[in-house]
GROMACS .gro file of C-alpha atoms in nm:
model
  142
    1MET     CA    1   9.011   8.570  10.480
    2THR     CA    2   9.313   8.697  10.666
    3ILE     CA    3   9.648   8.695  10.489
    4VAL     CA    4   9.951   8.861  10.645
    5LEU     CA    5  10.265   8.859  10.433
    6LYS     CA    6  10.585   8.870  10.636
    7THR     CA    7  10.857   8.732  10.409
    8ALA     CA    8  10.976   8.772  10.052
    9GLU     CA    9  10.895   8.408   9.986
   10GLN     CA   10  10.536   8.455  10.106
   11ALA     CA   11  10.496   8.769   9.892
   12LEU     CA   12  10.626   8.596   9.579
   13ALA     CA   13  10.404   8.290   9.633
   14PHE     CA   14  10.109   8.523   9.696
   15ILE     CA   15  10.142   8.713   9.367
   16GLN     CA   16  10.207   8.392   9.173
   17ASP     CA   17   9.881   8.254   9.313
   18ALA     CA   18   9.669   8.572   9.314
   19LEU     CA   19   9.764   8.736   8.983
   20PRO     CA   20   9.734   8.612   8.624
   21ALA     CA   21  10.050   8.508   8.438
   22ILE     CA   22  10.057   8.833   8.235
   23ASP     CA   23  10.127   9.021   8.562
   24HIS     CA   24  10.448   8.830   8.641
   25HIS     CA   25  10.772   9.008   8.552
   26GLY     CA   26  11.037   8.841   8.766
   27GLU     CA   27  10.958   9.053   9.071
   28GLU     CA   28  11.190   9.011   9.369
   29PHE     CA   29  11.106   9.130   9.719
   30SER     CA   30  11.402   9.261   9.916
   31ARG     CA   31  11.207   9.413  10.206
   32ILE     CA   32  10.874   9.319  10.363
   33GLU     CA   33  10.761   9.509  10.672
   34PRO     CA   34  10.414   9.593  10.800
   35GLY     CA   35  10.294   9.863  10.560
   36LYS     CA   36  10.618   9.879  10.356
   37ILE     CA   37  10.783   9.676  10.084
   38GLU     CA   38  11.070   9.703   9.840
   39MET     CA   39  11.017   9.523   9.511
   40ARG     CA   40  11.288   9.493   9.246
   41VAL     CA   41  11.204   9.428   8.882
   42PRO     CA   42  11.502   9.300   8.683
   43TYR     CA   43  11.577   9.445   8.340
   44ARG     CA   44  11.404   9.272   8.050
   45ASP     CA   45  11.448   9.395   7.695
   46ASP     CA   46  11.083   9.325   7.609
   47ASN     CA   47  10.967   9.582   7.871
   48TYR     CA   48  11.100   9.861   7.646
   49LYS     CA   49  10.993   9.995   7.308
   50ASN     CA   50  11.229  10.234   7.130
   51GLY     CA   51  11.427  10.270   7.454
   52VAL     CA   52  11.122  10.367   7.663
   53PHE     CA   53  10.991  10.155   7.952
   54SER     CA   54  10.623  10.072   7.910
   55GLY     CA   55  10.389  10.315   8.091
   56PRO     CA   56  10.107  10.061   8.131
   57LEU     CA   57  10.358   9.810   8.269
   58THR     CA   58  10.481  10.073   8.517
   59MET     CA   59  10.123  10.118   8.639
   60GLY     CA   60  10.073   9.744   8.669
   61LEU     CA   61  10.395   9.699   8.866
   62CYS     CA   62  10.294   9.977   9.106
   63ASP     CA   63   9.956   9.809   9.148
   64THR     CA   64  10.124   9.475   9.223
   65ALA     CA   65  10.357   9.634   9.478
   66MET     CA   66  10.078   9.823   9.655
   67TYR     CA   67   9.853   9.514   9.648
   68VAL     CA   68  10.123   9.315   9.829
   69THR     CA   69  10.171   9.603  10.075
   70ALA     CA   70   9.802   9.593  10.169
   71TYR     CA   71   9.852   9.232  10.279
   72THR     CA   72  10.148   9.312  10.506
   73LEU     CA   73   9.917   9.480  10.758
   74GLU     CA   74   9.823   9.272  11.061
   75ASP     CA   75   9.459   9.381  11.078
   76SER     CA   76   9.366   9.345  10.712
   77GLU     CA   77   9.083   9.097  10.718
   78GLY     CA   78   8.904   9.055  10.388
   79ARG     CA   79   9.009   9.087  10.027
   80ALA     CA   80   9.195   9.402   9.918
   81VAL     CA   81   9.038   9.560   9.608
   82MET     CA   82   9.169   9.871   9.433
   83ALA     CA   83   8.926  10.161   9.465
   84ASP     CA   84   9.133  10.432   9.296
   85PHE     CA   85   9.477  10.481   9.141
   86ASN     CA   86   9.680  10.786   9.038
   87ILE     CA   87  10.025  10.801   8.880
   88GLN     CA   88  10.259  11.092   8.808
   89PHE     CA   89  10.540  11.026   8.562
   90LYS     CA   90  10.845  11.243   8.633
   91ALA     CA   91  11.107  11.104   8.392
   92LEU     CA   92  11.152  10.831   8.133
   93ILE     CA   93  11.275  10.506   8.283
   94PRO     CA   94  11.611  10.414   8.124
   95GLU     CA   95  11.719  10.057   8.064
   96GLY     CA   96  11.812   9.872   8.383
   97ASP     CA   97  11.659   9.721   8.693
   98ILE     CA   98  11.397   9.926   8.875
   99VAL     CA   99  11.293   9.933   9.240
  100ILE     CA  100  10.947  10.012   9.372
  101LEU     CA  101  10.917  10.133   9.731
  102THR     CA  102  10.570  10.136   9.886
  103GLU     CA  103  10.416  10.261  10.206
  104ALA     CA  104  10.071  10.229  10.361
  105ASP     CA  105   9.924  10.539  10.522
  106VAL     CA  106   9.699  10.542  10.829
  107ARG     CA  107   9.404  10.311  10.772
  108LYS     CA  108   9.059  10.462  10.777
  109GLY     CA  109   8.814  10.180  10.853
  110ARG     CA  110   8.830   9.933  10.566
  111SER     CA  111   9.018  10.179  10.340
  112ILE     CA  112   9.397  10.148  10.299
  113PRO     CA  113   9.571  10.449  10.138
  114LEU     CA  114   9.901  10.351   9.973
  115SER     CA  115  10.185  10.521   9.789
  116ALA     CA  116  10.468  10.398   9.570
  117LYS     CA  117  10.787  10.537   9.414
  118VAL     CA  118  10.948  10.384   9.106
  119MET     CA  119  11.323  10.437   9.120
  120ASN     CA  120  11.650  10.325   8.968
  121ALA     CA  121  11.824  10.027   9.129
  122GLU     CA  122  12.050  10.258   9.332
  123LYS     CA  123  11.743  10.444   9.465
  124THR     CA  124  11.883  10.783   9.365
  125THR     CA  125  11.632  10.880   9.092
  126VAL     CA  126  11.252  10.879   9.114
  127TYR     CA  127  11.085  10.808   8.779
  128CYS     CA  128  10.726  10.819   8.896
  129THR     CA  129  10.506  10.825   9.204
  130CYS     CA  130  10.172  10.655   9.257
  131THR     CA  131   9.895  10.677   9.510
  132SER     CA  132   9.615  10.429   9.549
  133ARG     CA  133   9.344  10.329   9.787
  134TYR     CA  134   9.245   9.972   9.846
  135VAL     CA  135   8.926   9.872  10.022
  136LEU     CA  136   8.892   9.554  10.225
  137ILE     CA  137   8.579   9.363  10.133
  138ASN     CA  138   8.438   9.039  10.267
  139GLN     CA  139   8.487   8.747  10.031
  140GLY     CA  140   8.113   8.720   9.960
  141SER     CA  141   8.066   9.095   9.895
  142ARG     CA  142   8.018   9.248   9.552
   0.00000   0.00000   0.00000
């Protein structure tokens, strides 16, 4: 299976098809380039508890953004599966829209190292950083 995402519309359709409904949070893609995306998540009151943005939701949004990024690479044949994930929280995320910027590092065989930054809408404050590695597997592989 070879999927190469090149437009915001393709990325949105991809996550709507590939991810369960619980993983949809009104994501908007404002930049799609090979190995890089910008994903905006609009403010929703239910993403906060006592004024704090959900940590597990932050991790899930980073995963979604990096998953899409893996499919922007031209030579990514197979299915991208997360092999590892690390997140470093730097500050509480205040109420408002957030932006996630991702970047793929140099591929090593079937392994795709990725990174993400969660920022405010103006892209002036970094709330957390993530690194992950996805592995491309053949559809029939376990």
